[in-house]
Short mmCIF file of C-alpha atoms and ligand atoms in Angstrom, two decimals:
data_model
loop_
_atom_site.label_atom_id
_atom_site.label_comp_id
_atom_site.label_asym_id
_atom_site.label_seq_id
_atom_site.Cartn_x
_atom_site.Cartn_y
_atom_site.Cartn_z
CA MET G 1 0.24 0.46 -0.35
CA ALA G 2 2.60 2.30 -0.13
CA THR G 3 1.39 4.84 -2.40
CA ALA G 4 3.18 7.74 -0.15
CA SER G 5 3.33 10.64 -2.07
CA SER G 6 2.28 14.09 0.57
CA PRO G 7 -0.51 15.68 -1.07
CA ALA G 8 -0.80 18.92 0.20
CA ILE G 9 -4.37 19.30 2.02
CA SER G 10 -6.21 21.54 -0.13
CA ALA G 11 -8.67 24.02 1.13
CA SER G 12 -11.12 21.96 -0.30
CA VAL G 13 -11.02 19.01 2.15
CA LEU G 14 -10.38 20.97 5.00
CA PRO G 15 -13.11 19.52 7.86
CA LEU G 16 -16.12 21.14 7.05
CA GLU G 17 -18.34 22.61 10.27
CA ARG G 18 -19.46 18.70 11.71
CA HIS G 19 -22.98 17.90 10.16
CA GLU G 20 -26.37 17.74 12.49
CA HIS G 21 -26.20 14.64 14.36
CA TRP G 22 -28.92 11.48 14.36
CA SER G 23 -31.34 12.45 17.62
CA SER G 24 -29.56 9.16 19.32
CA ARG G 25 -28.44 5.57 19.31
CA LEU G 26 -31.56 4.35 18.13
CA LEU G 27 -32.09 6.31 15.44
CA PHE G 28 -28.81 5.90 14.45
CA ILE G 29 -29.61 2.08 14.27
CA LEU G 30 -33.08 2.33 13.02
CA ALA G 31 -31.75 4.86 9.68
CA ALA G 32 -28.87 2.13 9.52
CA ALA G 33 -31.08 -0.87 9.73
CA GLY G 34 -33.87 1.25 7.19
CA SER G 35 -31.08 1.51 4.63
CA ALA G 36 -29.95 -2.25 5.08
CA VAL G 37 -33.31 -4.04 5.28
CA GLY G 38 -35.37 -3.55 2.19
CA LEU G 39 -35.84 -5.45 -1.08
CA GLY G 40 -32.17 -7.01 -1.05
CA ASN G 41 -33.49 -9.32 2.41
CA ILE G 42 -37.17 -9.60 1.31
CA TRP G 43 -37.00 -9.77 -2.36
CA LYS G 44 -33.77 -11.08 -3.19
CA PHE G 45 -32.00 -12.94 -0.91
CA PRO G 46 -35.19 -15.79 -1.14
CA TYR G 47 -34.70 -16.12 -4.82
CA ILE G 48 -30.53 -15.93 -4.90
CA ALA G 49 -30.72 -18.82 -2.29
CA GLY G 50 -33.16 -20.54 -4.66
CA GLU G 51 -31.64 -20.38 -7.39
CA HIS G 52 -28.03 -21.51 -5.30
CA GLY G 53 -29.67 -24.50 -4.51
CA GLY G 54 -30.53 -23.12 -0.71
CA GLY G 55 -29.15 -24.78 2.69
CA ALA G 56 -24.94 -24.49 1.52
CA PHE G 57 -25.60 -20.93 -0.53
CA VAL G 58 -27.30 -19.63 3.14
CA LEU G 59 -24.51 -20.60 5.31
CA ILE G 60 -21.84 -19.34 2.50
CA TYR G 61 -24.21 -16.40 3.50
CA LEU G 62 -23.92 -15.97 6.56
CA VAL G 63 -20.45 -16.76 7.24
CA CYS G 64 -19.78 -13.46 4.51
CA ILE G 65 -21.85 -11.74 6.42
CA ALA G 66 -20.51 -12.85 10.05
CA LEU G 67 -16.38 -12.53 8.64
CA ILE G 68 -16.65 -10.04 6.17
CA GLY G 69 -19.65 -7.79 6.70
CA VAL G 70 -19.63 -7.14 9.60
CA PRO G 71 -16.17 -5.92 10.11
CA VAL G 72 -16.80 -3.73 6.61
CA MET G 73 -19.08 -1.82 8.18
CA MET G 74 -17.16 -1.25 11.15
CA ALA G 75 -15.08 0.46 8.87
CA GLU G 76 -17.26 2.16 7.00
CA VAL G 77 -18.61 3.89 10.04
CA LEU G 78 -16.04 4.81 11.59
CA ILE G 79 -14.55 6.35 8.03
CA GLY G 80 -17.55 8.27 8.54
CA ARG G 81 -17.50 9.58 11.81
CA ARG G 82 -13.83 10.29 11.71
CA GLY G 83 -13.83 12.29 8.33
CA GLY G 84 -17.16 14.05 8.90
CA GLN G 85 -17.56 14.47 5.67
CA SER G 86 -19.47 13.01 2.54
CA PRO G 87 -17.47 9.56 1.39
CA ILE G 88 -15.55 11.12 -0.97
CA HIS G 89 -14.04 14.09 1.37
CA SER G 90 -14.16 11.59 4.54
CA VAL G 91 -11.73 9.00 2.32
CA ARG G 92 -9.84 12.08 1.11
CA ILE G 93 -9.24 14.16 3.99
CA LEU G 94 -8.13 10.79 5.85
CA ALA G 95 -5.61 9.81 3.32
CA ALA G 96 -4.56 13.11 3.56
CA LYS G 97 -3.75 13.49 7.11
CA GLU G 98 -1.88 10.34 6.50
CA ASN G 99 0.45 11.41 3.54
CA ARG G 100 -1.46 9.13 1.55
CA ALA G 101 -2.33 9.68 -1.98
CA ALA G 102 -5.64 10.86 -3.04
CA PHE G 103 -6.22 8.18 -4.55
CA TRP G 104 -8.65 6.55 -1.95
CA GLN G 105 -11.24 9.02 -3.02
CA ILE G 106 -11.59 6.28 -5.27
CA VAL G 107 -13.54 4.22 -2.96
CA GLY G 108 -16.42 7.51 -2.85
CA TRP G 109 -16.45 7.45 -6.23
CA ILE G 110 -16.89 4.23 -6.93
CA GLY G 111 -20.07 4.94 -4.52
CA CYS G 112 -21.77 6.99 -6.67
CA VAL G 113 -21.42 5.40 -9.63
CA GLY G 114 -22.42 2.34 -8.01
CA SER G 115 -25.15 3.79 -6.46
CA PHE G 116 -27.05 5.13 -9.35
CA LEU G 117 -26.78 2.07 -10.75
CA ILE G 118 -27.97 0.21 -7.83
CA LEU G 119 -31.34 2.88 -7.50
CA SER G 120 -31.80 2.54 -11.28
CA PHE G 121 -32.97 -1.26 -11.00
CA TYR G 122 -34.31 -0.87 -7.25
CA SER G 123 -36.47 1.58 -8.11
CA VAL G 124 -37.94 -0.72 -10.87
CA ILE G 125 -38.30 -3.47 -8.04
CA ALA G 126 -39.84 -1.16 -5.81
CA GLY G 127 -42.52 -0.13 -8.41
CA TRP G 128 -43.77 -3.68 -8.78
CA ALA G 129 -44.22 -3.70 -5.26
CA LEU G 130 -46.44 -0.07 -5.59
CA ILE G 131 -48.37 -2.13 -8.49
CA TYR G 132 -49.07 -4.92 -6.11
CA VAL G 133 -50.41 -2.36 -3.35
CA SER G 134 -53.17 -1.41 -5.35
CA TYR G 135 -53.54 -5.59 -6.49
CA ALA G 136 -53.71 -6.31 -3.13
CA PHE G 137 -56.20 -3.98 -1.82
CA ASN G 138 -58.62 -4.70 -4.51
CA GLY G 139 -58.56 -7.72 -3.70
CA VAL G 140 -57.02 -9.05 -6.83
CA PHE G 141 -55.27 -11.95 -4.94
CA ASP G 142 -58.38 -13.18 -3.45
CA THR G 143 -60.51 -13.46 -6.79
CA LEU G 144 -57.39 -15.31 -8.55
CA ALA G 145 -56.22 -17.46 -5.46
CA SER G 146 -59.76 -18.47 -4.83
CA ASP G 147 -59.72 -21.77 -7.46
CA SER G 148 -56.58 -23.66 -5.49
CA ALA G 149 -55.68 -25.67 -8.67
CA LYS G 150 -55.43 -22.62 -10.60
CA ASP G 151 -54.14 -20.27 -8.32
CA ALA G 152 -50.67 -20.48 -9.12
CA GLN G 153 -50.92 -20.18 -12.25
CA SER G 154 -53.39 -17.57 -12.02
CA ILE G 155 -51.11 -15.80 -9.79
CA GLY G 156 -48.19 -16.50 -12.05
CA ASN G 157 -49.70 -14.64 -15.32
CA LEU G 158 -50.78 -11.81 -13.21
CA PHE G 159 -47.31 -11.14 -12.84
CA SER G 160 -46.40 -12.35 -16.30
CA GLY G 161 -48.69 -9.59 -17.28
CA LEU G 162 -46.81 -6.65 -15.37
CA LEU G 163 -43.37 -7.26 -16.54
CA ALA G 164 -44.89 -7.38 -20.33
CA ALA G 165 -46.41 -3.71 -19.89
CA PRO G 166 -43.50 -1.02 -20.07
CA GLY G 167 -46.38 2.18 -19.43
CA THR G 168 -46.87 0.58 -15.99
CA LEU G 169 -43.45 -0.48 -15.16
CA VAL G 170 -42.43 3.29 -16.14
CA THR G 171 -45.60 4.81 -14.29
CA ALA G 172 -44.76 3.05 -10.86
CA HIS G 173 -40.77 3.42 -11.63
CA THR G 174 -41.11 7.31 -11.95
CA LEU G 175 -43.86 7.52 -8.55
CA PHE G 176 -40.97 5.36 -6.89
CA ILE G 177 -38.25 8.42 -7.84
CA ILE G 178 -40.68 11.14 -7.16
CA MET G 179 -41.36 9.82 -3.42
CA THR G 180 -37.46 8.99 -2.99
CA VAL G 181 -36.85 12.63 -4.16
CA MET G 182 -39.33 14.24 -2.55
CA ILE G 183 -38.07 12.71 1.00
CA VAL G 184 -33.87 13.58 0.25
CA ALA G 185 -34.87 17.04 -0.77
CA ARG G 186 -36.27 18.06 2.13
CA GLY G 187 -33.61 16.94 3.74
CA VAL G 188 -33.35 13.30 5.38
CA LYS G 189 -34.36 13.91 9.49
CA ALA G 190 -37.78 14.87 9.44
CA GLY G 191 -39.95 12.52 7.12
CA LEU G 192 -37.08 9.68 7.46
CA GLU G 193 -36.52 9.24 11.21
CA GLN G 194 -40.42 9.26 11.71
CA ALA G 195 -40.65 6.59 8.75
CA VAL G 196 -38.10 4.13 10.29
CA ARG G 197 -39.74 4.17 13.52
CA ILE G 198 -43.03 2.67 12.67
CA MET G 199 -41.90 1.31 9.43
CA MET G 200 -39.52 -1.74 11.31
CA PRO G 201 -41.71 -2.76 13.68
CA GLY G 202 -44.33 -2.97 11.71
CA LEU G 203 -43.00 -4.95 8.90
CA LEU G 204 -40.59 -7.28 11.52
CA LEU G 205 -44.39 -8.03 13.21
CA LEU G 206 -46.06 -8.35 9.12
CA LEU G 207 -43.35 -11.03 8.24
CA ILE G 208 -44.07 -13.15 11.42
CA ILE G 209 -47.31 -12.99 10.71
CA LEU G 210 -46.85 -14.58 7.39
CA VAL G 211 -44.33 -17.25 8.93
CA GLY G 212 -47.07 -18.16 11.43
CA TYR G 213 -49.25 -18.84 8.03
CA SER G 214 -46.46 -20.65 6.14
CA ALA G 215 -45.79 -22.46 9.68
CA LEU G 216 -49.27 -23.67 9.93
CA ALA G 217 -51.53 -23.41 6.82
CA THR G 218 -48.86 -25.01 4.65
CA GLY G 219 -48.11 -28.32 5.79
CA LYS G 220 -44.49 -27.66 3.97
CA PHE G 221 -42.97 -25.82 6.83
CA GLY G 222 -40.36 -28.66 7.20
CA GLN G 223 -39.61 -29.17 3.99
CA ALA G 224 -38.77 -25.34 3.28
CA VAL G 225 -36.33 -25.77 6.87
CA ALA G 226 -34.54 -28.31 5.36
CA PHE G 227 -34.32 -26.43 2.41
CA LEU G 228 -32.43 -23.11 3.78
CA PHE G 229 -30.98 -25.30 6.20
CA GLN G 230 -29.22 -28.25 5.19
CA VAL G 231 -25.86 -27.82 3.76
CA ASP G 232 -25.44 -29.64 0.89
CA PHE G 233 -22.01 -28.38 -0.79
CA SER G 234 -22.83 -30.37 -4.02
CA ALA G 235 -25.60 -27.70 -5.07
CA LEU G 236 -22.58 -24.66 -4.63
CA ASN G 237 -20.54 -23.47 -6.83
CA TRP G 238 -18.11 -20.56 -7.11
CA ARG G 239 -20.52 -18.28 -9.10
CA GLY G 240 -23.07 -18.95 -5.80
CA VAL G 241 -20.36 -18.45 -3.55
CA LEU G 242 -19.66 -15.31 -5.21
CA VAL G 243 -23.61 -14.00 -5.51
CA ALA G 244 -23.58 -14.93 -1.66
CA LEU G 245 -20.10 -12.45 -1.01
CA GLY G 246 -21.91 -9.63 -3.33
CA HIS G 247 -25.59 -9.75 -1.53
CA ALA G 248 -23.70 -9.73 2.26
CA PHE G 249 -22.81 -7.08 0.82
CA PHE G 250 -25.98 -5.27 -0.94
CA SER G 251 -27.73 -6.67 1.99
CA LEU G 252 -25.65 -4.62 4.76
CA SER G 253 -25.42 -1.49 1.71
CA LEU G 254 -21.64 -1.61 1.68
CA GLY G 255 -18.74 -0.71 -0.53
CA LEU G 256 -20.96 2.31 -1.78
CA GLY G 257 -20.27 4.58 1.28
CA VAL G 258 -23.39 4.61 2.21
CA MET G 259 -22.44 3.72 5.93
CA VAL G 260 -19.67 6.18 5.31
CA ALA G 261 -22.13 8.47 4.98
CA TYR G 262 -24.86 7.57 7.62
CA GLY G 263 -21.37 7.80 9.74
CA SER G 264 -20.83 11.23 9.31
CA TYR G 265 -24.14 11.98 11.39
CA LEU G 266 -23.05 9.88 14.43
CA PRO G 267 -22.25 11.52 18.02
CA ARG G 268 -19.08 10.23 19.60
CA HIS G 269 -20.37 8.24 22.41
CA ILE G 270 -21.77 5.80 20.73
CA SER G 271 -20.24 2.33 20.18
CA ILE G 272 -19.89 1.34 16.58
CA ALA G 273 -19.00 -2.12 16.58
CA LYS G 274 -22.16 -2.63 19.45
CA ALA G 275 -23.96 -0.58 16.87
CA SER G 276 -22.80 -2.12 13.66
CA VAL G 277 -23.31 -5.73 15.08
CA THR G 278 -27.06 -4.97 16.21
CA VAL G 279 -27.73 -3.74 12.27
CA SER G 280 -26.18 -6.72 10.92
CA ILE G 281 -28.23 -9.01 13.08
CA LEU G 282 -31.46 -7.41 12.33
CA ASP G 283 -30.59 -6.96 8.87
CA THR G 284 -30.42 -11.26 8.97
CA PHE G 285 -33.29 -11.90 10.92
CA VAL G 286 -35.30 -10.25 8.39
CA ALA G 287 -33.49 -11.45 5.51
CA LEU G 288 -33.95 -15.52 7.18
CA LEU G 289 -37.86 -14.52 7.93
CA ALA G 290 -38.77 -13.46 4.15
CA GLY G 291 -37.22 -17.05 3.81
CA LEU G 292 -38.95 -18.74 5.70
CA ALA G 293 -42.56 -17.30 5.16
CA ILE G 294 -41.91 -17.82 1.21
CA PHE G 295 -40.59 -21.09 1.10
CA PRO G 296 -43.06 -23.14 2.36
CA VAL G 297 -45.80 -21.15 0.11
CA VAL G 298 -43.27 -22.69 -2.89
CA PHE G 299 -43.01 -26.05 -1.93
CA ALA G 300 -46.83 -26.28 -1.21
CA HIS G 301 -47.45 -25.28 -4.38
CA GLY G 302 -45.49 -27.06 -6.56
CA LEU G 303 -43.72 -24.06 -7.39
CA GLU G 304 -40.00 -23.76 -8.90
CA PRO G 305 -37.42 -22.68 -5.87
CA ALA G 306 -35.65 -21.23 -8.83
CA ALA G 307 -38.24 -18.70 -10.47
CA GLY G 308 -35.40 -15.76 -10.26
CA PRO G 309 -36.70 -12.15 -9.41
CA GLY G 310 -40.50 -12.79 -9.61
CA LEU G 311 -40.33 -15.40 -6.49
CA ILE G 312 -42.20 -13.30 -3.97
CA PHE G 313 -44.29 -11.51 -6.57
CA VAL G 314 -45.87 -15.52 -7.04
CA THR G 315 -45.86 -16.66 -4.23
CA LEU G 316 -47.14 -14.49 -1.27
CA PRO G 317 -50.44 -13.43 -3.51
CA ILE G 318 -51.34 -17.37 -3.32
CA ALA G 319 -50.77 -17.01 0.56
CA PHE G 320 -53.12 -13.90 0.56
CA GLY G 321 -55.41 -14.70 -1.22
CA ASP G 322 -56.21 -18.44 0.79
CA MET G 323 -55.45 -16.82 4.69
CA PRO G 324 -58.26 -15.27 6.86
CA GLY G 325 -58.05 -11.34 6.67
CA GLY G 326 -55.63 -11.67 3.32
CA LEU G 327 -56.57 -8.57 1.52
CA ILE G 328 -55.68 -6.23 4.58
CA VAL G 329 -51.96 -8.57 5.23
CA GLY G 330 -51.53 -8.52 1.93
CA THR G 331 -52.18 -4.27 1.11
CA LEU G 332 -50.16 -3.84 4.44
CA PHE G 333 -47.50 -6.33 3.36
CA PHE G 334 -46.55 -4.47 -0.15
CA ILE G 335 -46.91 -1.01 0.99
CA LEU G 336 -43.99 -2.08 4.18
CA LEU G 337 -42.05 -3.32 1.38
CA VAL G 338 -42.45 -0.11 -0.50
CA LEU G 339 -41.34 1.88 2.61
CA ALA G 340 -38.24 -0.68 3.65
CA ALA G 341 -37.24 -0.40 -0.09
CA LEU G 342 -37.63 3.59 0.17
CA THR G 343 -35.99 4.01 3.71
CA SER G 344 -32.85 2.11 1.13
CA ALA G 345 -33.43 4.24 -1.36
CA ILE G 346 -33.20 7.42 0.54
CA SER G 347 -29.76 6.14 1.28
CA LEU G 348 -28.43 4.94 -1.97
CA LEU G 349 -29.19 9.03 -2.93
CA GLU G 350 -27.74 10.79 -0.11
CA PRO G 351 -24.51 10.50 -0.17
CA THR G 352 -24.34 11.98 -4.09
CA VAL G 353 -26.31 14.50 -2.73
CA GLU G 354 -24.11 15.07 0.00
CA TYR G 355 -21.90 15.55 -2.37
CA LEU G 356 -23.00 17.73 -4.43
CA THR G 357 -24.31 20.27 -2.16
CA GLU G 358 -21.21 20.65 0.49
CA HIS G 359 -18.82 20.71 -2.40
CA ARG G 360 -19.98 21.81 -5.07
CA GLY G 361 -22.15 24.63 -3.64
CA ILE G 362 -25.43 23.28 -5.31
CA LYS G 363 -28.66 23.69 -3.26
CA ARG G 364 -29.95 20.68 -1.87
CA LEU G 365 -33.05 20.73 -3.98
CA TRP G 366 -30.95 20.87 -7.05
CA ALA G 367 -28.60 18.31 -6.55
CA THR G 368 -31.53 15.54 -5.11
CA LEU G 369 -33.52 16.54 -8.33
CA GLY G 370 -30.76 16.70 -11.20
CA ALA G 371 -29.54 12.84 -9.55
CA GLY G 372 -32.95 11.86 -9.28
CA MET G 373 -33.44 12.55 -13.04
CA VAL G 374 -29.97 10.67 -14.41
CA VAL G 375 -30.87 7.52 -11.76
CA TRP G 376 -34.84 7.98 -13.65
CA LEU G 377 -33.99 7.59 -17.48
CA LEU G 378 -31.23 4.60 -16.07
CA GLY G 379 -34.14 2.69 -14.70
CA ILE G 380 -36.28 3.31 -18.02
CA ALA G 381 -33.69 0.46 -19.37
CA SER G 382 -34.33 -1.82 -15.99
CA ALA G 383 -37.77 -1.59 -17.16
CA LEU G 384 -37.49 -1.90 -20.44
CA ALA G 385 -35.02 -4.68 -20.13
CA PHE G 386 -38.47 -7.12 -19.76
CA ASN G 387 -40.45 -6.07 -22.69
CA LEU G 388 -39.16 -4.23 -25.33
CA TRP G 389 -35.26 -4.53 -24.78
CA SER G 390 -35.36 -8.07 -23.31
CA GLY G 391 -33.53 -9.58 -27.13
CA PHE G 392 -30.91 -6.99 -26.11
CA THR G 393 -28.25 -8.68 -23.99
CA VAL G 394 -24.86 -8.30 -22.82
CA LEU G 395 -23.37 -11.20 -22.12
CA GLY G 396 -26.30 -13.20 -22.22
CA ASN G 397 -27.96 -11.50 -19.11
CA ASN G 398 -31.07 -9.02 -20.26
CA ILE G 399 -30.21 -5.27 -18.64
CA PHE G 400 -31.75 -5.21 -15.60
CA ASP G 401 -29.93 -8.81 -14.70
CA ALA G 402 -26.26 -7.80 -16.02
CA LEU G 403 -26.66 -4.35 -14.31
CA ASP G 404 -27.45 -6.34 -10.94
CA PHE G 405 -24.49 -8.72 -11.47
CA LEU G 406 -22.35 -5.31 -12.20
CA THR G 407 -22.97 -3.74 -9.02
CA ALA G 408 -24.13 -6.46 -6.86
CA ASN G 409 -21.03 -9.12 -7.51
CA ILE G 410 -18.25 -6.46 -8.37
CA MET G 411 -18.77 -2.92 -7.65
CA LEU G 412 -19.79 -3.70 -3.66
CA PRO G 413 -17.18 -6.94 -3.14
CA LEU G 414 -14.58 -4.05 -4.81
CA GLY G 415 -15.48 -1.58 -2.67
CA GLY G 416 -15.47 -3.42 0.69
CA LEU G 417 -12.36 -4.39 -0.66
CA LEU G 418 -10.68 -0.90 -0.78
CA VAL G 419 -12.62 -0.08 2.73
CA ALA G 420 -10.74 -3.00 4.09
CA LEU G 421 -7.89 -2.19 2.57
CA PHE G 422 -8.05 1.92 3.65
CA ALA G 423 -9.15 1.15 7.48
CA GLY G 424 -7.09 -2.00 7.56
CA TRP G 425 -3.55 -0.57 6.03
CA VAL G 426 -4.21 3.06 5.32
CA MET G 427 -5.10 4.57 8.36
CA SER G 428 -3.12 4.24 11.49
CA ARG G 429 -3.67 2.07 14.57
CA SER G 430 -3.46 4.53 17.50
CA SER G 431 -6.84 6.98 14.70
CA ILE G 432 -8.70 3.64 14.31
CA GLN G 433 -8.35 2.83 18.05
CA GLU G 434 -9.21 6.14 19.01
CA GLU G 435 -12.28 6.35 16.68
CA LEU G 436 -13.58 2.59 18.30
CA GLU G 437 -13.04 2.98 21.67
CA MET G 438 -12.49 -0.61 22.23
CA GLY G 439 -8.99 -0.27 23.73
CA ASN G 440 -6.12 -2.49 22.67
CA THR G 441 -8.95 -5.43 23.65
CA VAL G 442 -8.96 -9.06 22.08
CA GLY G 443 -11.76 -7.98 20.27
CA PHE G 444 -9.87 -4.77 18.83
CA ARG G 445 -6.77 -6.98 17.96
CA LEU G 446 -9.86 -9.41 16.08
CA TRP G 447 -11.29 -6.53 13.67
CA ARG G 448 -7.77 -5.57 12.86
CA PHE G 449 -6.49 -8.64 11.92
CA VAL G 450 -9.86 -9.91 9.61
CA LEU G 451 -10.09 -6.49 8.41
CA ARG G 452 -6.36 -7.07 7.23
CA TYR G 453 -6.33 -10.21 6.07
CA ILE G 454 -9.47 -12.41 5.81
CA THR G 455 -11.59 -9.82 4.12
CA PRO G 456 -9.10 -9.31 1.55
CA VAL G 457 -7.94 -12.65 0.72
CA GLY G 458 -11.38 -13.40 0.65
CA VAL G 459 -12.88 -11.13 -1.52
CA MET G 460 -9.79 -12.00 -4.09
CA ILE G 461 -9.79 -15.69 -3.99
CA VAL G 462 -13.96 -14.70 -4.76
CA PHE G 463 -13.12 -13.06 -7.34
CA LEU G 464 -10.53 -15.00 -8.90
CA TYR G 465 -11.94 -18.11 -8.93
CA ASN G 466 -14.87 -16.80 -10.83
CA LEU G 467 -12.55 -15.44 -13.73
CA THR G 468 -11.43 -19.14 -14.25
N1 LIG F 501 -29.20 -3.02 1.55
C1 LIG F 501 -30.12 -2.47 1.01
C2 LIG F 501 -31.23 -3.55 0.80
O1 LIG F 501 -30.97 -5.42 1.02
C3 LIG F 501 -30.18 -2.23 -0.65
C4 LIG F 501 -28.79 -0.77 -0.76
C5 LIG F 501 -27.47 -1.57 -1.10
C6 LIG F 501 -28.87 -0.30 -0.31
C7 LIG F 501 -26.29 -0.62 -1.33
C8 LIG F 501 -27.82 0.86 -0.01
C9 LIG F 501 -27.07 0.37 -0.69
O2 LIG F 501 -32.28 -3.62 0.32
#
C-alpha cells in the first residue's frame, strides 16, 4: 500500500463544520437498519437462495456477513465519523492526514456510480411492489387464488402480464423515484427518522404473521427449513459463492459509502462495534424470516424455488389470497415493502447529494432533482429490459440482470475490499483505536486482523475463482 506521496491538504478537504447528528443511538440504528433492510432481504435473498440450491448458499452467506460484512460495516462507519463529511471527502481527508495519495477517494466515486446504477433497477422492483399494493387492496389475489387448483398459475400470469406492460412499469418506477426525491430533497431527518420508527417494527410484525401462516397452513414448513438450512455443498458452485458474498455487501448496504455517509452523522459516544453488530443481526433476521415465509408456499404449490426475480410476487399473493384477512395483510405487506425500499433508496441517493451540496455548492433541491433525473433515465432501461428491450443482452443477460450482476457482485465487493484496505492498512492504528473506543482488547485485535487479512484475501479468492 505504499502510495506515500504527500498531497497538500487543499482547502476543499479541510474539515467542514461537523454535520448535524442523529438524535440518538436508536435512531442511527433504525436509519442504518432502514438502509440495510430492503428489497435485498425480502425480494432478493429468497430468490437467489432458491437459485443457488438453498442450505449451502445460506451458510456461505451467513459466513460472509459475519466475517466480512460486520468488520467492513464497522470500517465504513468509523471512516465516516472520523472524516465527518461525504464519503469522497471523508476518505480524502483521512488519506491526506496519513500522507497518502488522493487515490483513495476512488472509494467514494465507486460509491456514487454504483449507487446510481443500483437505485435505477431497485426503483423498478419497488415499482412492482407499488403496483402490488393496488392489486392486494382491490382483492385481485382473493379472486385469482379462489380456485386452489389454478391459483399458482393465475397468480403467475398476473406477474408475467405486469412484466409485459412497459407503460405500467415505467409509471410505477417514476412514482417511486418521485417519492425518493421528495424525501431526500427535504433533508433526511424529519421524514426519514419518523418513517423508520414505525416501519421497522411493522415490517417485522407482518413477516412474523406470514411465517406463522406458512408454518401452520401450508404443511411444508419442515421442507422449507430443510431447504434453507440443510447444507449440501454439491448444490453450490463458485458463482454461488460470489453471489452470496455480493449479497452480503448488498444487503448490509456496504461498498458504496452509504454507511460512511450515515457514520458522518454519528455522535461520538456511540459504540460503532455494537451498532454495526445490531444492524447486521437485524438485517439477517429479516432475510431469514422472509425465506421462512416464502419457501413453504413455494413447496405447497409446486412452484419452482429457482423462479428468479419474480419469486415473492408469484408466491406471497397465493398466501394472501388464501388466508383469512389476506386483503388487509397483503395490502399492508406491500405497503411496508415499498417503505422498506424507500428507506434504502434514500440512503442510495444521500451520499451523492451530500457531495453535490457540500462540495459543489449546488442547492439541495437541485442536487436531488438532478441526481433523481439521471437515475430515472437509467431505470427506464431496466423497466424495458423485461419487455421491449428483452432481446438486448450483455454477455447473455438482459440489462436488468447485467446491472444487478455488475453492481452487487463486482462493484460492491470491490468497494468493500478498498474500504478494508483503507481502514486496515492506510489509517493509523492509533486513530482507529481512538474512533472505535475499544482499547487494545481481543475484540479490537481480532477485528483488525480480519479486516487486514481475511476480508481482502477472501474477496480476492472469490473473484479469482470466478474469472477462471
Ligand atoms: N441494503 C439494501 C437492501 O437490502 C440495498 C442497498 C444496497 C442500499 C446498497 C444501499 C446500498 O435492499
